[in-house]
Amino acid sequence: MISVRNLRKSFNGREVLKDVSFDVWPGEMLALIGPSGCGKSTTLKLITGLLEPDDGEIVLNSKEIGLVFQGSALLNSLTVRENLALALRERKLPKREQDRIIMEDLTLVGLADYVDSFPTQLSGGQQKRTSFARAIVNDPKIVLYDEPTTGLDPVMSTIIEDYMIELENQLHAAGIVVTHQFSTWTRTAHRAILMHDGVIVWEGKPDDAMRSSNPYIVQFAKATKDGPMLTGTI
Amino acid sequence: MDSTVRKLSNGLHPIDALDKWFSDGVQLIGQATLTAVKTVKYALAGQIDLPEVFRQANMIGVGSLYVVGVTGLFTGFAMSLQISRELAAFGADTSVGGVVAFALIREVGPITAGVMVAGRVGSAIAAEISTMMVSEQIDALEIMRVDPVQFLVVPRFLAALVMIPALSIYSMTLGLAGAIFVAQAKSNIPPDIFLDSVKQTIVGSDFVTHIVKSLINACIIIFFSCAIGLHTRGGAEEVGHATTRAVVWTMTLIFIFNYIVTALSNLHTS
Ligand SMILES: Nc1ncnc2c1ncn2[C@@H]1O[C@H](COP(=O)(O)OP(=O)(O)O)[C@@H](O)[C@H]1O
Ligand SMILES: [Mg+2]
Protein backbone atom coordinates (compact mmCIF):
# COMPACT_ATOMS: atom_id res chain seq x y z
CA MET A 1 0.00 0.00 0.00
CA ILE A 2 0.92 3.64 -0.32
CA SER A 3 0.41 6.04 2.54
CA VAL A 4 1.12 9.73 2.02
CA ARG A 5 0.85 12.21 4.89
CA ASN A 6 1.06 16.02 4.78
CA LEU A 7 3.38 16.13 1.81
CA ARG A 8 5.05 19.46 1.07
CA LYS A 9 7.38 20.35 -1.75
CA SER A 10 8.69 23.65 -3.10
CA PHE A 11 10.77 24.39 -6.15
CA ASN A 12 12.82 27.60 -6.08
CA GLY A 13 10.65 29.06 -3.32
CA ARG A 14 7.35 28.21 -5.06
CA GLU A 15 5.21 25.79 -3.09
CA VAL A 16 3.97 23.15 -5.53
CA LEU A 17 2.55 20.76 -2.90
CA LYS A 18 1.22 22.43 0.23
CA ASP A 19 -0.43 19.64 2.17
CA VAL A 20 -1.28 16.40 0.41
CA SER A 21 -2.40 13.22 2.19
CA PHE A 22 -3.94 10.02 0.82
CA ASP A 23 -3.79 6.23 1.05
CA VAL A 24 -3.92 3.62 -1.68
CA TRP A 25 -4.72 0.03 -0.74
CA PRO A 26 -3.50 -3.15 -2.43
CA GLY A 27 -5.69 -3.92 -5.42
CA GLU A 28 -6.88 -0.34 -5.60
CA MET A 29 -6.25 2.19 -8.36
CA LEU A 30 -6.28 5.82 -7.37
CA ALA A 31 -6.54 8.51 -10.03
CA LEU A 32 -4.61 11.71 -9.40
CA ILE A 33 -6.20 14.36 -11.56
CA GLY A 34 -5.80 18.08 -11.91
CA PRO A 35 -4.64 20.84 -14.24
CA SER A 36 -1.12 20.76 -15.73
CA GLY A 37 1.52 21.94 -13.32
CA CYS A 38 -0.49 21.21 -10.18
CA GLY A 39 2.16 18.78 -8.94
CA LYS A 40 0.91 15.36 -10.05
CA SER A 41 4.23 14.16 -11.50
CA THR A 42 6.01 15.67 -8.51
CA THR A 43 3.84 13.55 -6.20
CA LEU A 44 4.81 10.40 -8.12
CA LYS A 45 8.49 11.34 -8.01
CA LEU A 46 8.26 11.83 -4.26
CA ILE A 47 6.68 8.39 -3.87
CA THR A 48 9.40 6.72 -5.96
CA GLY A 49 12.14 8.54 -4.06
CA LEU A 50 13.39 10.41 -7.14
CA LEU A 51 12.66 13.60 -5.15
CA GLU A 52 12.83 14.27 -1.42
CA PRO A 53 9.85 15.96 0.26
CA ASP A 54 10.41 19.19 2.22
CA ASP A 55 8.06 17.87 4.85
CA GLY A 56 5.62 15.03 5.37
CA GLU A 57 5.79 11.27 5.33
CA ILE A 58 5.53 8.51 2.73
CA VAL A 59 5.11 4.90 3.82
CA LEU A 60 5.26 2.07 1.28
CA ASN A 61 4.83 -1.62 1.96
CA SER A 62 7.25 -2.62 -0.80
CA LYS A 63 10.41 -1.24 -2.32
CA GLU A 64 9.54 -2.77 -5.66
CA ILE A 65 7.90 0.09 -7.54
CA GLY A 66 6.91 0.11 -11.19
CA LEU A 67 6.70 3.53 -12.80
CA VAL A 68 5.38 4.13 -16.30
CA PHE A 69 6.88 7.46 -17.30
CA GLN A 70 5.00 10.15 -19.15
CA GLY A 71 7.49 9.99 -22.02
CA SER A 72 8.18 6.21 -21.79
CA ALA A 73 11.81 6.93 -20.77
CA LEU A 74 13.21 3.77 -22.37
CA LEU A 75 16.99 3.71 -22.71
CA ASN A 76 17.55 4.49 -26.36
CA SER A 77 20.96 2.83 -26.51
CA LEU A 78 19.51 -0.55 -25.50
CA THR A 79 17.14 -2.94 -27.27
CA VAL A 80 13.75 -3.77 -25.79
CA ARG A 81 15.23 -7.00 -24.39
CA GLU A 82 18.17 -5.16 -22.80
CA ASN A 83 15.84 -2.54 -21.34
CA LEU A 84 13.86 -5.24 -19.58
CA ALA A 85 17.01 -7.16 -18.60
CA LEU A 86 18.30 -4.03 -16.88
CA ALA A 87 15.19 -3.96 -14.73
CA LEU A 88 15.72 -7.64 -13.87
CA ARG A 89 19.42 -7.18 -13.20
CA GLU A 90 19.26 -7.38 -9.40
CA ARG A 91 17.61 -10.79 -9.46
CA LYS A 92 20.71 -12.31 -11.11
CA LEU A 93 18.66 -14.91 -12.97
CA PRO A 94 20.14 -17.51 -15.33
CA LYS A 95 19.98 -16.19 -18.87
CA ARG A 96 17.28 -18.63 -20.02
CA GLU A 97 15.03 -17.84 -17.11
CA GLN A 98 15.53 -14.13 -17.70
CA ASP A 99 14.68 -14.50 -21.39
CA ARG A 100 11.58 -16.50 -20.52
CA ILE A 101 10.33 -13.76 -18.17
CA ILE A 102 11.08 -11.08 -20.76
CA MET A 103 9.18 -12.91 -23.50
CA GLU A 104 6.24 -13.61 -21.21
CA ASP A 105 6.16 -9.96 -20.18
CA LEU A 106 6.32 -8.71 -23.78
CA THR A 107 3.65 -11.17 -24.90
CA LEU A 108 1.36 -9.63 -22.31
CA VAL A 109 1.62 -6.24 -24.03
CA GLY A 110 1.64 -7.76 -27.52
CA LEU A 111 5.23 -6.90 -28.37
CA ALA A 112 7.00 -10.27 -28.41
CA ASP A 113 8.06 -9.66 -32.03
CA TYR A 114 9.88 -6.49 -31.09
CA VAL A 115 12.20 -7.93 -28.46
CA ASP A 116 15.34 -7.05 -30.42
CA SER A 117 14.20 -3.65 -31.70
CA PHE A 118 15.54 -0.39 -30.42
CA PRO A 119 13.05 2.03 -28.81
CA THR A 120 13.51 4.56 -31.61
CA GLN A 121 12.25 1.93 -34.09
CA LEU A 122 8.93 1.67 -32.22
CA SER A 123 5.81 3.83 -32.50
CA GLY A 124 4.70 5.97 -29.57
CA GLY A 125 2.10 3.42 -28.53
CA GLN A 126 4.62 0.57 -28.73
CA GLN A 127 7.12 2.54 -26.65
CA LYS A 128 4.44 3.13 -24.07
CA ARG A 129 3.64 -0.58 -23.97
CA THR A 130 7.34 -1.43 -23.63
CA SER A 131 7.59 1.04 -20.78
CA PHE A 132 4.62 -0.81 -19.27
CA ALA A 133 6.32 -4.15 -19.68
CA ARG A 134 9.45 -2.79 -18.01
CA ALA A 135 7.49 -1.35 -15.09
CA ILE A 136 5.81 -4.64 -14.27
CA VAL A 137 8.59 -7.11 -15.07
CA ASN A 138 9.45 -7.53 -11.37
CA ASP A 139 5.80 -8.01 -10.31
CA PRO A 140 5.79 -4.80 -8.27
CA LYS A 141 3.32 -4.30 -5.44
CA ILE A 142 3.14 -0.60 -6.30
CA VAL A 143 2.52 0.61 -9.85
CA LEU A 144 2.48 4.27 -10.83
CA TYR A 145 1.37 5.60 -14.20
CA ASP A 146 2.23 9.12 -15.29
CA GLU A 147 -0.21 10.17 -18.01
CA PRO A 148 -0.23 6.74 -19.67
CA THR A 149 -2.64 7.78 -22.43
CA THR A 150 -1.66 11.41 -23.07
CA GLY A 151 -0.63 11.89 -26.68
CA LEU A 152 -2.03 8.56 -27.87
CA ASP A 153 -4.90 8.15 -30.31
CA PRO A 154 -8.28 7.08 -28.82
CA VAL A 155 -7.90 3.45 -29.92
CA MET A 156 -4.42 3.12 -28.43
CA SER A 157 -5.67 4.86 -25.29
CA THR A 158 -8.36 2.22 -24.90
CA ILE A 159 -5.80 -0.57 -25.43
CA ILE A 160 -3.54 0.91 -22.75
CA GLU A 161 -6.47 1.31 -20.36
CA ASP A 162 -7.37 -2.34 -20.92
CA TYR A 163 -3.80 -3.37 -20.07
CA MET A 164 -3.99 -1.33 -16.89
CA ILE A 165 -7.25 -3.02 -15.84
CA GLU A 166 -5.87 -6.47 -16.68
CA LEU A 167 -2.65 -5.85 -14.76
CA GLU A 168 -4.57 -4.57 -11.83
CA ASN A 169 -6.42 -7.89 -11.59
CA GLN A 170 -3.20 -9.86 -12.05
CA LEU A 171 -0.80 -8.05 -9.75
CA HIS A 172 -3.16 -6.94 -7.01
CA ALA A 173 -0.89 -3.93 -6.63
CA ALA A 174 -1.60 -0.51 -5.19
CA GLY A 175 -1.80 1.78 -8.21
CA ILE A 176 -1.84 5.49 -8.91
CA VAL A 177 -2.71 6.86 -12.32
CA VAL A 178 -1.96 10.48 -13.10
CA THR A 179 -4.04 11.72 -15.99
CA HIS A 180 -6.33 14.38 -17.28
CA GLN A 181 -7.94 12.14 -19.82
CA PHE A 182 -11.53 11.58 -18.71
CA SER A 183 -11.89 8.04 -20.07
CA THR A 184 -8.64 6.92 -18.47
CA TRP A 185 -9.50 7.79 -14.91
CA THR A 186 -13.17 6.92 -15.12
CA ARG A 187 -12.39 3.51 -16.65
CA THR A 188 -9.33 2.43 -14.67
CA ALA A 189 -9.61 4.03 -11.22
CA HIS A 190 -11.66 3.05 -8.20
CA ARG A 191 -11.24 6.42 -6.57
CA ALA A 192 -10.04 9.84 -7.69
CA ILE A 193 -8.35 12.82 -6.08
CA LEU A 194 -8.46 16.25 -7.67
CA MET A 195 -5.48 18.45 -6.93
CA HIS A 196 -5.40 22.20 -7.30
CA ASP A 197 -2.98 24.79 -6.03
CA GLY A 198 -1.03 22.30 -3.91
CA VAL A 199 -3.95 20.77 -2.03
CA ILE A 200 -6.67 18.15 -2.60
CA VAL A 201 -9.93 19.89 -3.48
CA TRP A 202 -12.12 16.86 -4.18
CA GLU A 203 -12.05 13.15 -3.54
CA GLY A 204 -14.58 10.57 -4.63
CA LYS A 205 -15.59 7.75 -6.96
CA PRO A 206 -15.28 8.47 -10.70
CA ASP A 207 -19.03 7.82 -11.10
CA ASP A 208 -19.80 10.56 -8.59
CA ALA A 209 -17.77 13.19 -10.39
CA MET A 210 -20.56 14.25 -12.74
CA ARG A 211 -23.15 14.34 -9.97
CA SER A 212 -21.03 16.22 -7.45
CA SER A 213 -21.80 19.75 -6.37
CA ASN A 214 -18.11 20.43 -5.66
CA PRO A 215 -17.31 23.34 -8.00
CA TYR A 216 -13.76 22.11 -8.71
CA ILE A 217 -14.69 18.63 -9.91
CA VAL A 218 -17.67 20.01 -11.81
CA GLN A 219 -15.39 22.37 -13.68
CA PHE A 220 -12.75 19.70 -14.26
CA ALA A 221 -15.14 16.95 -15.35
CA LYS A 222 -17.14 19.24 -17.62
CA ALA A 223 -14.00 20.97 -18.87
CA THR A 224 -15.53 24.43 -18.71
CA LYS A 225 -13.64 27.65 -18.21
CA ASP A 226 -16.14 28.90 -15.61
CA GLY A 227 -15.24 27.81 -12.12
CA PRO A 228 -12.74 28.16 -9.31
CA MET A 229 -9.78 26.83 -11.34
CA LEU A 230 -8.43 29.79 -13.27
CA THR A 231 -7.03 28.99 -16.67
CA GLY A 232 -4.24 31.45 -15.97
CA THR A 233 -2.77 29.05 -13.46
CA ILE A 234 -3.16 25.99 -15.64
CA MET B 1 25.80 54.63 -18.37
CA ASP B 2 24.40 52.24 -15.86
CA SER B 3 21.75 51.02 -18.26
CA THR B 4 24.20 50.31 -21.09
CA VAL B 5 26.39 48.28 -18.74
CA ARG B 6 23.39 46.23 -17.75
CA LYS B 7 22.37 45.63 -21.32
CA LEU B 8 25.83 44.44 -22.29
CA SER B 9 25.83 41.63 -19.77
CA ASN B 10 22.43 40.21 -20.48
CA GLY B 11 20.61 41.98 -17.69
CA LEU B 12 23.25 41.28 -15.08
CA HIS B 13 25.66 43.84 -13.68
CA PRO B 14 29.21 42.81 -14.74
CA ILE B 15 30.17 42.07 -11.13
CA ASP B 16 27.07 39.91 -10.69
CA ALA B 17 27.76 38.15 -13.99
CA LEU B 18 31.32 37.42 -12.87
CA ASP B 19 30.03 36.22 -9.53
CA LYS B 20 27.52 33.91 -11.21
CA TRP B 21 30.16 32.60 -13.60
CA PHE B 22 32.49 31.92 -10.69
CA SER B 23 29.94 30.15 -8.50
CA ASP B 24 28.76 28.09 -11.50
CA GLY B 25 32.36 27.08 -12.06
CA VAL B 26 32.98 26.10 -8.45
CA GLN B 27 29.78 24.05 -8.46
CA LEU B 28 30.69 22.33 -11.72
CA ILE B 29 34.21 21.50 -10.52
CA GLY B 30 32.67 19.95 -7.41
CA GLN B 31 30.22 17.91 -9.48
CA ALA B 32 32.93 16.72 -11.87
CA THR B 33 35.19 15.74 -8.96
CA LEU B 34 32.41 13.69 -7.33
CA THR B 35 31.69 12.03 -10.67
CA ALA B 36 35.39 11.20 -11.00
CA VAL B 37 35.63 9.70 -7.51
CA LYS B 38 32.57 7.49 -8.07
CA THR B 39 33.77 6.42 -11.52
CA VAL B 40 37.21 5.39 -10.28
CA LYS B 41 35.60 3.50 -7.39
CA TYR B 42 33.41 1.47 -9.75
CA ALA B 43 36.25 0.89 -12.18
CA LEU B 44 38.56 -0.36 -9.42
CA ALA B 45 35.80 -2.61 -8.09
CA GLY B 46 35.75 -4.19 -11.54
CA GLN B 47 32.10 -3.32 -12.19
CA ILE B 48 32.66 -2.84 -15.89
CA ASP B 49 30.43 -3.51 -18.88
CA LEU B 50 33.09 -4.51 -21.42
CA PRO B 51 30.93 -4.58 -24.58
CA GLU B 52 29.82 -1.04 -23.76
CA VAL B 53 33.47 0.00 -23.26
CA PHE B 54 34.24 -1.27 -26.77
CA ARG B 55 31.23 0.52 -28.21
CA GLN B 56 32.35 3.76 -26.60
CA ALA B 57 35.96 3.21 -27.68
CA ASN B 58 34.71 2.88 -31.22
CA MET B 59 32.65 6.05 -30.89
CA ILE B 60 35.43 8.09 -29.28
CA GLY B 61 38.45 6.65 -31.09
CA VAL B 62 37.47 5.48 -34.54
CA GLY B 63 34.94 8.26 -34.90
CA SER B 64 37.60 10.90 -34.24
CA LEU B 65 40.34 9.52 -36.53
CA TYR B 66 39.47 11.80 -39.40
CA VAL B 67 39.24 15.16 -37.60
CA VAL B 68 42.19 14.50 -35.34
CA GLY B 69 44.29 13.26 -38.26
CA VAL B 70 43.60 16.22 -40.49
CA THR B 71 44.24 18.79 -37.75
CA GLY B 72 47.46 17.01 -36.71
CA LEU B 73 48.71 16.92 -40.28
CA PHE B 74 48.04 20.58 -40.94
CA THR B 75 49.56 21.61 -37.62
CA GLY B 76 52.71 19.76 -38.68
CA PHE B 77 52.68 21.46 -42.11
CA ALA B 78 52.34 24.94 -40.62
CA MET B 79 54.92 24.51 -37.87
CA SER B 80 57.49 23.00 -40.20
CA LEU B 81 56.97 25.73 -42.79
CA GLN B 82 57.43 28.47 -40.24
CA ILE B 83 60.24 27.00 -38.17
CA SER B 84 62.34 25.71 -41.08
CA ARG B 85 62.21 29.14 -42.72
CA GLU B 86 63.25 30.92 -39.51
CA LEU B 87 66.02 28.48 -38.64
CA ALA B 88 67.31 28.29 -42.21
CA ALA B 89 67.80 32.07 -42.07
CA PHE B 90 70.21 31.47 -39.18
CA GLY B 91 71.87 28.56 -40.94
CA ALA B 92 70.48 26.13 -38.38
CA ASP B 93 68.60 23.85 -40.85
CA THR B 94 69.90 20.79 -39.07
CA SER B 95 67.97 21.56 -35.86
CA VAL B 96 64.58 21.99 -37.56
CA GLY B 97 63.50 18.40 -36.86
CA GLY B 98 64.28 18.66 -33.17
CA VAL B 99 62.49 21.95 -32.65
CA VAL B 100 59.39 20.89 -34.56
CA ALA B 101 59.23 17.48 -32.87
CA PHE B 102 59.80 18.99 -29.45
CA ALA B 103 56.93 21.42 -29.91
CA LEU B 104 54.65 18.78 -31.45
CA ILE B 105 55.27 16.12 -28.84
CA ARG B 106 55.21 18.26 -25.72
CA GLU B 107 52.82 21.11 -26.50
CA VAL B 108 50.95 21.32 -29.77
CA GLY B 109 50.14 17.61 -30.20
CA PRO B 110 48.24 17.04 -26.95
CA ILE B 111 46.48 20.40 -27.24
CA THR B 112 45.23 20.01 -30.82
CA ALA B 113 44.10 16.43 -30.30
CA GLY B 114 42.56 17.35 -26.93
CA VAL B 115 40.65 20.29 -28.33
CA MET B 116 39.37 18.33 -31.33
CA VAL B 117 38.21 15.45 -29.15
CA ALA B 118 36.64 17.88 -26.66
CA GLY B 119 34.71 19.46 -29.53
CA ARG B 120 33.59 16.17 -31.00
CA VAL B 121 33.31 13.78 -28.07
CA GLY B 122 32.72 16.12 -25.12
CA SER B 123 29.83 17.80 -26.90
CA ALA B 124 28.34 14.47 -28.01
CA ILE B 125 28.50 13.06 -24.47
CA ALA B 126 26.96 16.19 -22.93
CA ALA B 127 24.19 16.15 -25.56
CA GLU B 128 23.47 12.45 -25.12
CA ILE B 129 23.42 12.46 -21.32
CA SER B 130 21.46 15.71 -20.99
CA THR B 131 18.91 14.32 -23.46
CA MET B 132 18.63 11.23 -21.27
CA MET B 133 18.23 13.51 -18.29
CA VAL B 134 15.41 15.66 -19.72
CA SER B 135 13.62 12.61 -21.21
CA GLU B 136 13.64 10.94 -17.77
CA GLN B 137 15.85 8.03 -18.91
CA ILE B 138 18.15 8.74 -15.96
CA ASP B 139 15.17 8.74 -13.59
CA ALA B 140 14.25 5.35 -15.04
CA LEU B 141 17.77 4.11 -14.26
CA GLU B 142 17.50 5.33 -10.70
CA ILE B 143 14.16 3.60 -10.19
CA MET B 144 15.80 0.37 -11.36
CA ARG B 145 18.57 1.15 -8.84
CA VAL B 146 21.18 1.44 -11.58
CA ASP B 147 23.73 4.15 -10.79
CA PRO B 148 23.98 6.41 -13.86
CA VAL B 149 27.67 6.91 -13.11
CA GLN B 150 28.32 3.19 -13.32
CA PHE B 151 26.09 2.75 -16.34
CA LEU B 152 27.13 5.80 -18.37
CA VAL B 153 30.37 7.30 -17.08
CA VAL B 154 32.52 4.23 -16.32
CA PRO B 155 32.51 2.78 -19.88
CA ARG B 156 33.11 6.21 -21.42
CA PHE B 157 35.95 6.88 -19.00
CA LEU B 158 37.75 3.57 -19.65
CA ALA B 159 37.31 3.95 -23.40
CA ALA B 160 38.66 7.52 -23.28
CA LEU B 161 41.62 6.51 -21.13
CA VAL B 162 42.83 4.28 -23.95
CA MET B 163 41.54 6.09 -27.00
CA ILE B 164 42.44 9.72 -26.24
CA PRO B 165 46.18 9.04 -25.69
CA ALA B 166 46.07 6.82 -28.79
CA LEU B 167 44.47 9.62 -30.82
CA SER B 168 47.00 12.05 -29.46
CA ILE B 169 49.94 9.88 -30.53
CA TYR B 170 48.34 9.30 -33.91
CA SER B 171 47.82 13.03 -34.39
CA MET B 172 51.42 13.73 -33.37
CA THR B 173 52.75 11.07 -35.76
CA LEU B 174 50.81 12.51 -38.68
CA GLY B 175 52.00 15.98 -37.64
CA LEU B 176 55.61 14.81 -37.74
CA ALA B 177 55.10 13.17 -41.12
CA GLY B 178 53.59 16.39 -42.42
CA ALA B 179 56.47 18.35 -40.97
CA ILE B 180 59.07 16.13 -42.67
CA PHE B 181 57.28 16.50 -45.99
CA VAL B 182 57.08 20.30 -45.81
CA ALA B 183 60.67 20.65 -44.57
CA GLN B 184 61.81 18.69 -47.62
CA ALA B 185 59.51 20.37 -50.12
CA LYS B 186 59.84 23.96 -48.99
CA SER B 187 63.25 24.22 -47.32
CA ASN B 188 65.18 21.33 -48.88
CA ILE B 189 65.85 19.64 -45.59
CA PRO B 190 66.25 15.91 -46.29
CA PRO B 191 64.19 13.55 -44.13
CA ASP B 192 67.26 11.81 -42.68
CA ILE B 193 68.71 15.12 -41.44
CA PHE B 194 65.31 15.99 -40.01
CA LEU B 195 65.03 12.65 -38.21
CA ASP B 196 68.62 12.81 -36.92
CA SER B 197 67.79 16.07 -35.26
CA VAL B 198 64.62 14.57 -33.79
CA LYS B 199 66.61 11.71 -32.31
CA GLN B 200 69.17 14.04 -30.76
CA THR B 201 66.58 16.32 -29.21
CA ILE B 202 63.74 14.13 -28.02
CA VAL B 203 64.11 12.14 -24.83
CA GLY B 204 61.81 9.63 -23.15
CA SER B 205 60.39 12.18 -20.73
CA ASP B 206 58.98 14.16 -23.66
CA PHE B 207 56.76 11.19 -24.50
CA VAL B 208 55.85 10.83 -20.85
CA THR B 209 54.73 14.47 -20.83
CA HIS B 210 52.71 13.82 -23.96
CA ILE B 211 50.95 10.80 -22.46
CA VAL B 212 50.35 12.54 -19.12
CA LYS B 213 48.77 15.49 -20.89
CA SER B 214 46.53 13.32 -23.03
CA LEU B 215 45.42 11.30 -19.99
CA ILE B 216 44.53 14.52 -18.20
CA ASN B 217 42.63 15.66 -21.31
CA ALA B 218 40.69 12.38 -21.24
CA CYS B 219 39.71 12.93 -17.60
CA ILE B 220 38.67 16.53 -18.22
CA ILE B 221 36.60 15.66 -21.28
CA ILE B 222 34.80 12.70 -19.69
CA PHE B 223 34.21 13.99 -16.17
CA PHE B 224 33.16 17.49 -17.12
CA SER B 225 30.89 16.59 -20.01
CA CYS B 226 29.29 13.75 -18.02
CA ALA B 227 28.82 15.95 -14.93
CA ILE B 228 27.26 18.68 -17.06
CA GLY B 229 24.93 16.14 -18.68
CA LEU B 230 23.93 14.53 -15.39
CA HIS B 231 23.10 17.87 -13.80
CA THR B 232 20.93 19.19 -16.62
CA ARG B 233 17.42 20.08 -15.47
CA GLY B 234 14.46 21.27 -17.46
CA GLY B 235 13.31 20.76 -21.01
CA ALA B 236 14.82 20.02 -24.41
CA GLU B 237 16.12 23.58 -24.73
CA GLU B 238 18.59 22.81 -21.94
CA VAL B 239 20.35 20.21 -24.11
CA GLY B 240 21.87 22.87 -26.35
CA HIS B 241 22.95 24.85 -23.36
CA ALA B 242 24.61 21.79 -21.77
CA THR B 243 26.46 21.02 -25.01
CA THR B 244 27.87 24.53 -25.32
CA ARG B 245 28.83 24.55 -21.67
CA ALA B 246 30.68 21.23 -22.02
CA VAL B 247 32.70 22.46 -25.00
CA VAL B 248 33.63 25.78 -23.36
CA TRP B 249 34.61 24.22 -20.04
CA THR B 250 36.53 21.22 -21.34
CA MET B 251 38.51 23.30 -23.84
CA THR B 252 39.35 25.98 -21.29
CA LEU B 253 40.50 23.40 -18.76
CA ILE B 254 42.58 21.56 -21.36
CA PHE B 255 44.56 24.76 -21.96
CA ILE B 256 44.95 25.46 -18.25
CA PHE B 257 46.11 21.95 -17.36
CA ASN B 258 48.40 21.85 -20.39
CA TYR B 259 50.21 24.83 -18.91
CA ILE B 260 50.29 23.32 -15.41
CA VAL B 261 51.87 20.08 -16.66
CA THR B 262 54.41 21.99 -18.74
CA ALA B 263 55.34 24.10 -15.72
CA LEU B 264 55.62 21.07 -13.45
CA SER B 265 57.69 19.06 -15.91
CA ASN B 266 60.12 21.96 -16.32
CA LEU B 267 60.42 22.20 -12.57
CA HIS B 268 61.29 18.54 -12.53
CA THR B 269 63.97 18.69 -15.23
CA SER B 270 65.69 21.91 -14.14
N1 LIG C 1 12.80 19.60 -10.74
C1 LIG C 1 12.05 20.73 -10.77
N2 LIG C 1 12.63 21.94 -10.59
C2 LIG C 1 11.88 23.07 -10.58
N3 LIG C 1 10.57 23.10 -10.80
C3 LIG C 1 9.92 21.94 -11.00
C4 LIG C 1 10.63 20.69 -11.00
N4 LIG C 1 9.73 19.70 -11.21
C5 LIG C 1 8.53 20.30 -11.34
N5 LIG C 1 8.63 21.64 -11.21
C6 LIG C 1 7.53 22.60 -11.26
O1 LIG C 1 6.53 22.17 -10.37
C7 LIG C 1 5.24 22.33 -10.92
C8 LIG C 1 4.51 21.02 -10.91
O2 LIG C 1 5.12 20.15 -11.85
P1 LIG C 1 4.55 18.70 -12.17
O3 LIG C 1 4.49 17.93 -10.91
O4 LIG C 1 5.38 18.16 -13.26
O5 LIG C 1 3.09 19.05 -12.69
P2 LIG C 1 2.00 18.09 -13.36
O6 LIG C 1 0.84 18.15 -12.44
O7 LIG C 1 1.67 18.71 -14.68
O8 LIG C 1 2.58 16.74 -13.50
C9 LIG C 1 5.44 22.93 -12.30
O9 LIG C 1 5.22 24.30 -12.22
C10 LIG C 1 6.87 22.62 -12.63
O10 LIG C 1 7.41 23.64 -13.44
MG1 LIG D 1 3.18 15.67 -15.21
Coordinates of C-alpha atoms and ligand atoms in Angstrom, one line a residue, chain A residues 40-41 70 146-147 178, ligand 2:
Chain A
K40 CA 0.9 15.4 -10.1
S41 CA 4.2 14.2 -11.5
Q70 CA 5.0 10.2 -19.1
D146 CA 2.2 9.1 -15.3
E147 CA -0.2 10.2 -18.0
V178 CA -2.0 10.5 -13.1
Ligands
MG2 MG 3.2 15.7 -15.2

